[in-house]
XYZ file of C-alpha atoms in Angstrom:
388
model
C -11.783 -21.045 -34.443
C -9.104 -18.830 -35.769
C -5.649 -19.890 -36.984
C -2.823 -17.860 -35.860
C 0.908 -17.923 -35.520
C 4.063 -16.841 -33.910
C 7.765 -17.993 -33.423
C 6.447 -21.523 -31.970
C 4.310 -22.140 -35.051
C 0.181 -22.487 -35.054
C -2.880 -22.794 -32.447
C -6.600 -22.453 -33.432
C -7.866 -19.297 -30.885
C -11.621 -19.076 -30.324
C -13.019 -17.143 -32.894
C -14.674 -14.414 -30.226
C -11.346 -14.109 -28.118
C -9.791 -10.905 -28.012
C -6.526 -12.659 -26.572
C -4.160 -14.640 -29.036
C -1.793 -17.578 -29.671
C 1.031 -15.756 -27.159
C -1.920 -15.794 -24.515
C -3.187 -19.125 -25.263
C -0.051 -20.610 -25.087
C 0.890 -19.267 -21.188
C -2.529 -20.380 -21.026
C -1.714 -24.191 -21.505
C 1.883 -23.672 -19.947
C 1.129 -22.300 -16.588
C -2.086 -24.088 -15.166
C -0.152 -22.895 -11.492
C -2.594 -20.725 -9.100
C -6.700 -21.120 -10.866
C -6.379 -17.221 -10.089
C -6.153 -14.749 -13.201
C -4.479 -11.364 -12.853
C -5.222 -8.832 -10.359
C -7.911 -6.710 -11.899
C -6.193 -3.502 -10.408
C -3.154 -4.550 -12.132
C -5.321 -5.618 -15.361
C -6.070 -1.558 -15.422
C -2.342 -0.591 -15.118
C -1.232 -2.638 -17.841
C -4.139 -0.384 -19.803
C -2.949 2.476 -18.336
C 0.898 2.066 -19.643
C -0.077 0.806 -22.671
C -2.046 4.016 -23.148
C 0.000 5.942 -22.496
C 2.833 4.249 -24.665
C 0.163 4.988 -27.475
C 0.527 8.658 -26.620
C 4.223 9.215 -26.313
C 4.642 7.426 -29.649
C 1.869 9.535 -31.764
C 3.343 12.727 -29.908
C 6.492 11.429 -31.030
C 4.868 10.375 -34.694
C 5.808 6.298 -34.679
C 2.726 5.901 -34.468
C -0.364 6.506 -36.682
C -2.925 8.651 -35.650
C -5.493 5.944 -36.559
C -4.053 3.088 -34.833
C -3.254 5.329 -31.991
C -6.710 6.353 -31.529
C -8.649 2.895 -31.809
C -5.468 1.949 -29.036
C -6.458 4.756 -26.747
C -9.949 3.420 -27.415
C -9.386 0.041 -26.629
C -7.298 0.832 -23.302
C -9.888 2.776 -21.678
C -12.564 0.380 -22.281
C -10.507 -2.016 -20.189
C -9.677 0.745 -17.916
C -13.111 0.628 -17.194
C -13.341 -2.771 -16.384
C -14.381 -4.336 -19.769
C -12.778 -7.304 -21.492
C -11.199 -8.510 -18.282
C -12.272 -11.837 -19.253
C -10.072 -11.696 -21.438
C -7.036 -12.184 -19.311
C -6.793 -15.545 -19.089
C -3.447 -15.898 -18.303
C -2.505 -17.806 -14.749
C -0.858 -14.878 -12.047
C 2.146 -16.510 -11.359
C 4.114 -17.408 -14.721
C 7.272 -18.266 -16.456
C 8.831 -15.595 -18.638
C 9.486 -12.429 -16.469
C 5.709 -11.490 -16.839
C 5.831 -11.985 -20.591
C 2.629 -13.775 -20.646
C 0.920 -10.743 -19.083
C 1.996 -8.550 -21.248
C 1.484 -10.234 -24.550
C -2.126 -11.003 -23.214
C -2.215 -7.084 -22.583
C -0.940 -6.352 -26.248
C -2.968 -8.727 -27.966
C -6.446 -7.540 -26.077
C -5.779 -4.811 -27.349
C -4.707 -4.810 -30.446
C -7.915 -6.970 -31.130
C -10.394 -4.544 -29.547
C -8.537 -2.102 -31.791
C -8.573 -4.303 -34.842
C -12.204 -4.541 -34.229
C -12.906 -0.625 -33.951
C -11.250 -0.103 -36.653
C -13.822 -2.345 -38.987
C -11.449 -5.488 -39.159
C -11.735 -9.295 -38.232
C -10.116 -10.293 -34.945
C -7.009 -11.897 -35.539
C -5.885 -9.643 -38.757
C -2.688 -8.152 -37.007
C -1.850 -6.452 -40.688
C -4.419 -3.345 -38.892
C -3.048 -3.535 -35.250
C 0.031 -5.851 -34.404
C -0.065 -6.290 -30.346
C 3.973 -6.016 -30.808
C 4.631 -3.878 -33.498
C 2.009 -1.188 -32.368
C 0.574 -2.059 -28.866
C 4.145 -3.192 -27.864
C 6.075 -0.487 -29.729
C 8.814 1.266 -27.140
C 8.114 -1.082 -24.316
C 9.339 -4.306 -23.093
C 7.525 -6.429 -20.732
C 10.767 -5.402 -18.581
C 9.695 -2.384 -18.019
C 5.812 -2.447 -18.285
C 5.293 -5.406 -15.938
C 7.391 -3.980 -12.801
C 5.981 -0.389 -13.481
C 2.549 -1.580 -13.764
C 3.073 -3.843 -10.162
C 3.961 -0.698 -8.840
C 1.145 1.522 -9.968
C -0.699 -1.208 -8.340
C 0.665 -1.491 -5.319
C 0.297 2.797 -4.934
C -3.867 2.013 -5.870
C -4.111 -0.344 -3.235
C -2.026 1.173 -0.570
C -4.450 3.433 0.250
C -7.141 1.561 1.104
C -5.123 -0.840 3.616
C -4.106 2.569 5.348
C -7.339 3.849 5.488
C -8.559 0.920 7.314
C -5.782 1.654 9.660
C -6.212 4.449 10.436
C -10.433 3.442 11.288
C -8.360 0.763 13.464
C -6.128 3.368 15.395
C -8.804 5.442 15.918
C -11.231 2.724 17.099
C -8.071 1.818 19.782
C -7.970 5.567 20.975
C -11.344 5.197 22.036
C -11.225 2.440 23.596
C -8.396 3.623 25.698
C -10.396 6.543 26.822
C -13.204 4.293 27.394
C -11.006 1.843 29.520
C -8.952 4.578 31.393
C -10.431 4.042 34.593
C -10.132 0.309 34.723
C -7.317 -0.769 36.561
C -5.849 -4.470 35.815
C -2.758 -6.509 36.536
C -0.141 -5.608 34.002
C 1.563 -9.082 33.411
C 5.291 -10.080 32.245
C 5.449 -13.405 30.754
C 2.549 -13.930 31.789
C 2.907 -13.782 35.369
C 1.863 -11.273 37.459
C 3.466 -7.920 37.435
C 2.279 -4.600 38.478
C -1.142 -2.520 38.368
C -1.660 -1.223 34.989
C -4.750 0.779 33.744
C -6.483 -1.048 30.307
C -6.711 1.942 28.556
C -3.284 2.412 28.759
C -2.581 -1.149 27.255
C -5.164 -0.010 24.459
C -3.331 3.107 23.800
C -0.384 1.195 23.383
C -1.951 -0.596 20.823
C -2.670 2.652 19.134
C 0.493 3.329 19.082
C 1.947 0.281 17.038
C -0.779 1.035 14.697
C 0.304 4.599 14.182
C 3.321 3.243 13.512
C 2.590 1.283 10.729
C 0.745 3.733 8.846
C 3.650 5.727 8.929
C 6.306 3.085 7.902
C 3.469 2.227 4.722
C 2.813 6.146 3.896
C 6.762 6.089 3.753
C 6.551 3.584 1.053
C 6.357 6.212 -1.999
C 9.882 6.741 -3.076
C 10.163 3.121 -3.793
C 6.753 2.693 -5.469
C 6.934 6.322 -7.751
C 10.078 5.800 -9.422
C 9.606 3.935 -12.574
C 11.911 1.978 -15.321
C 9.512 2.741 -17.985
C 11.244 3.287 -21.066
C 14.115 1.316 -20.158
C 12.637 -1.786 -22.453
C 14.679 -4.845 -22.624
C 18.127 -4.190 -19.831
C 17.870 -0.528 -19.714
C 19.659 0.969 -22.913
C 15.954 2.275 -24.127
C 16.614 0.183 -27.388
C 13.933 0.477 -29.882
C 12.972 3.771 -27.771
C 12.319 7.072 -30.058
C 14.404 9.938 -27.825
C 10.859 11.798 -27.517
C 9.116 8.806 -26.294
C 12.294 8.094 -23.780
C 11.609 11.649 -22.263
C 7.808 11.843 -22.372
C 6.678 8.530 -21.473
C 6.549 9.398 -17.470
C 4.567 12.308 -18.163
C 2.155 11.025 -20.019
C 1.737 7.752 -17.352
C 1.726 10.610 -14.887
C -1.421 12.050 -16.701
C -3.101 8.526 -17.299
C -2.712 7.357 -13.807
C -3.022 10.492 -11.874
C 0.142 10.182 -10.495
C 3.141 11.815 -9.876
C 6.076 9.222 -10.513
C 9.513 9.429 -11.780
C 11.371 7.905 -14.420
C 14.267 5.953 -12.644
C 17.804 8.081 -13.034
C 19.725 4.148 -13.749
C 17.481 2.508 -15.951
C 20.072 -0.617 -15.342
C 19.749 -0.753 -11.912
C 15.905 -0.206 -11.492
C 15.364 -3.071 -14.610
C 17.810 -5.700 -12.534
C 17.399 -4.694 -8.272
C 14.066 -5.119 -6.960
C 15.136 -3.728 -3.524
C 12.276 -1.554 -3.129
C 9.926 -4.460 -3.366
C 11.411 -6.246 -0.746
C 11.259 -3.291 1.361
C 7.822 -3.083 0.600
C 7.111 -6.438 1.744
C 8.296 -6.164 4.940
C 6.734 -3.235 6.152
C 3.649 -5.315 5.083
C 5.082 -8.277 7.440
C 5.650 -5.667 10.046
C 2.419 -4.874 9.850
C 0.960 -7.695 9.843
C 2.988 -8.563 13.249
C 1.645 -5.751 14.882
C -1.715 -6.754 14.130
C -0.990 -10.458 15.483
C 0.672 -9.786 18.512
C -2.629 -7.306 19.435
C -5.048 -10.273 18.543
C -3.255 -12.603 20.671
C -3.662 -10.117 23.855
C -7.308 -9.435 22.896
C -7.738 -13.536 22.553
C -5.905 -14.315 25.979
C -7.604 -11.270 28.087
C -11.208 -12.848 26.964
C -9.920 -16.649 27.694
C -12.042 -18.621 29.525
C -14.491 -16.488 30.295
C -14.960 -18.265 33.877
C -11.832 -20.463 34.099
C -9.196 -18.320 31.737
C -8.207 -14.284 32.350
C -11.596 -12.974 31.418
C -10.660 -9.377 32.133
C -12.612 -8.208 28.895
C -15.369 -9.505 26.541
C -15.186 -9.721 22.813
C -18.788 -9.554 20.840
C -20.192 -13.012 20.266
C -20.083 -13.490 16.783
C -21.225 -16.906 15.847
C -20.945 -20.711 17.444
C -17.757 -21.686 18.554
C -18.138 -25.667 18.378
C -20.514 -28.116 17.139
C -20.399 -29.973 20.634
C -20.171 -27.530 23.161
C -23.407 -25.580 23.442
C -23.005 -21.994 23.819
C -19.514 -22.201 23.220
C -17.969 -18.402 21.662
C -14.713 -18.549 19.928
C -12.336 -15.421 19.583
C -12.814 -16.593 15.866
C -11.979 -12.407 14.785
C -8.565 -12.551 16.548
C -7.896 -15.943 15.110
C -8.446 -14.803 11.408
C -6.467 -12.088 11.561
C -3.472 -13.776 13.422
C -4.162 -16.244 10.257
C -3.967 -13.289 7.282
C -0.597 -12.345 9.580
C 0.661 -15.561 8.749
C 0.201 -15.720 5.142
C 1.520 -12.164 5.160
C 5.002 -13.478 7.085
C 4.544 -16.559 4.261
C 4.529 -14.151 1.548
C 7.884 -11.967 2.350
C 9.562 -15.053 2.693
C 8.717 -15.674 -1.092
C 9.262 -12.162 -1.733
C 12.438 -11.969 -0.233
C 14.126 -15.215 -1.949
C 12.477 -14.131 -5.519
C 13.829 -10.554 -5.628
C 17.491 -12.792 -4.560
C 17.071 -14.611 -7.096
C 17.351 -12.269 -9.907
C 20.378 -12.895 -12.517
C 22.184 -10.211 -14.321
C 20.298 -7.478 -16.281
C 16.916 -8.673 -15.349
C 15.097 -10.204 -12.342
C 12.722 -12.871 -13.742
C 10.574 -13.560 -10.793
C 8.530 -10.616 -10.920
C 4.931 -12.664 -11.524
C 5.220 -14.118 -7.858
C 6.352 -10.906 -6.236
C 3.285 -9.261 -7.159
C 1.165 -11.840 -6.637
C 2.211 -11.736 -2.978
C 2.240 -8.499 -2.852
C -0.988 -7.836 -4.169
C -2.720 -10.883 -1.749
C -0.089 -9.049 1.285
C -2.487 -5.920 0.639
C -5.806 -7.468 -0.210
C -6.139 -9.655 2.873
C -4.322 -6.953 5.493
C -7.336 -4.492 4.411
C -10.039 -7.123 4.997
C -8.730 -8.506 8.050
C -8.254 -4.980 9.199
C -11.808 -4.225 8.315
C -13.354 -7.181 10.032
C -11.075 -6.655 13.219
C -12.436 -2.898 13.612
C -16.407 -3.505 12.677
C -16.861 -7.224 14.168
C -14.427 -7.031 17.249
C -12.510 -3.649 18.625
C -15.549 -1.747 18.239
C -17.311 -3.991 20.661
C -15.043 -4.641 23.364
C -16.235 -4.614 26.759
């Protein structure tokens, strides 16, 4: 073990750990979820953090040598080492301090370390003093949840879009087949299934659009704004450089918020977010429960199409075949709906010059994302594609 200290007083670390006392501490505090950071968000903390390093030897705060074994350590994580070392619980107390600090001290280890010194000897790298320096975890948290958010984004649309095509052909497939069209569920008028498929398409579309449309919210950044959005502790060249150089990190092409106040305080756009990712995820319900009640039965329910067998549907009824596809993504739509909800009343919750709730926004967020694109995924391969 290793002794070390901050404004709380002493903890012994593991001697091998490249977090510290700030880290172990949120460690024993928030035993909340089992579930550490997102790793994609794990990266983006790198990324800033890099970057930071940049701006401030650009900007000469920061020594070359520090700088370097910084940039070092950053890209080793960026690369998905040393993960393992964020031990800190995803939803937290402190604004997304915890995070951050775990981020800073990482780092400053790895750097302590590549620089010849003993883990734990911040008089080389301080995690605030140098990691840290022109940032506050006000401004590196919500613009790293939002770097995130643009990574993942694209794979939940892509998936869409395999799903809207997959619906097109089945409506061209299905175009000569007439059926009942039905109105709460009673008998209406003759309608042809591929034209209930293309409808489906059409929702689909939809969403992708309303999600592609997400970027002006996600690309404008309060980085530099540190603590409430006066840029304290910010050199003037960092202040104005920081976006590019997170531009050129992340391969993006983000903004630096015009009101650092109000993008620091109003998390608006994350609540926006969210509920084009509960729109979504209604779409996708409201198809599975059609697909699920047009294969009912087969012999005693609708049974006007089939859905690919894909495993046992009861221990007591032999040859029983559950819709079990439909059902798991009607179940990802309700965790999704779940989620906003929390979204919605954490982003109300904010007080003054900060919102504190961040942690649990992105947390949602992230899981909104992750479980859309694999119940997406599973809907296309192991169901729509087999529809008969």
């Amino acid at each position: 073990m290793r002794l070390e200290s901050d404004s709380i007083g002493t903890l012994e670390v593991p001697i091998k750990a490249y977090y510290g006392v700030q880290t172990l501490r949120a460690k024993h505090n928030f035993n909340i979820t089992g579930r550490p950071l997102h790793p994609v968000f794990i990266n983006n903390l790198a990324r800033i953090k890099k970057a930071a390093a940049m701006t401030n030897m650009a900007a000469n705060v920061l020594d070359e040598h520090i700088g370097k074994a910084i940039l070092q350590a950053c890209d080793e994580i960026i690369a998905g080492k040393l993960h393992n070392q964020f031990i800190v619980d995803a939803i937290q107390g402190g604004a997304g301090t915890s995070a951050n600090m775990n981020a800073n001290e990482v780092i400053a280890n790895r750097a302590i370390e590549i620089l010849g010194g003993e883990k734990g000897d911040y008089s080389i790298v301080h995690p605030n003093d140098h990691v840290n320096m022109a940032q506050s975890t006000n401004d590196v948290i919500p613009s790293a949840g939002k770097l995130t958010i643009l990574e993942l984004l694209p794979g939940l649309v892509k998936e869409l879009e395999r799903l809207h095509k997959a619906l097109k052909q089945k409506s061209v497939e299905f175009d000569d087949v007439v059926k009942i069209g039905r109105t709460q569920l009673q008998d209406a008028v003759p309608i042809r299934l591929g034209q209930s498929f293309e409808a489906y398409s059409a929702v689909v579309m939809r969403d992708i659009e309303r999600l592609k449309g997400l970027d002006e919210d996600l690309k404008m950044l309060n980085i530099g704004a540190t603590a409430v959005g006066t840029a304290i502790n910010v050199n003037p060249v960092y202040l104005f450089h920081i976006i590019k150089n997170v531009n050129l990190v992340c391969q993006t092409n983000c903004y630096q918020a015009e009101n650092l106040f109000d993008a620091t305080q109003n998390l608006d756009g994350f609540v926006n977010i969210s509920s084009v990712l509960k729109t979504c995820a209604v779409s996708l319900s409201k198809i599975c429960n059609d697909l699920r009640l047009l294969s009912s039965g087969p012999k005693t329910g609708l049974g006007e199409i089939n859905l690919p067998p894909k495993q046992n549907g009861s221990s007591i009824m032999p040859g029983k075949i559950n819709p079990v596809i439909p059902e798991v993504v009607s179940q990802v739509a309700f965790n999704v709906i779940g989620n906003d909800v929390t979204v919605t009343l954490a982003a109300e919750a904010g007080q003054l010059e900060l919102n504190a709730f961040e942690p649990v926004i992105f947390y949602n967020i992230f899981e909104s994302i992750d479980t859309l694109t694999g119940a997406v995924q599973t809907l296309i391969d192991n169901c729509i594609l087999g529809i008969t």
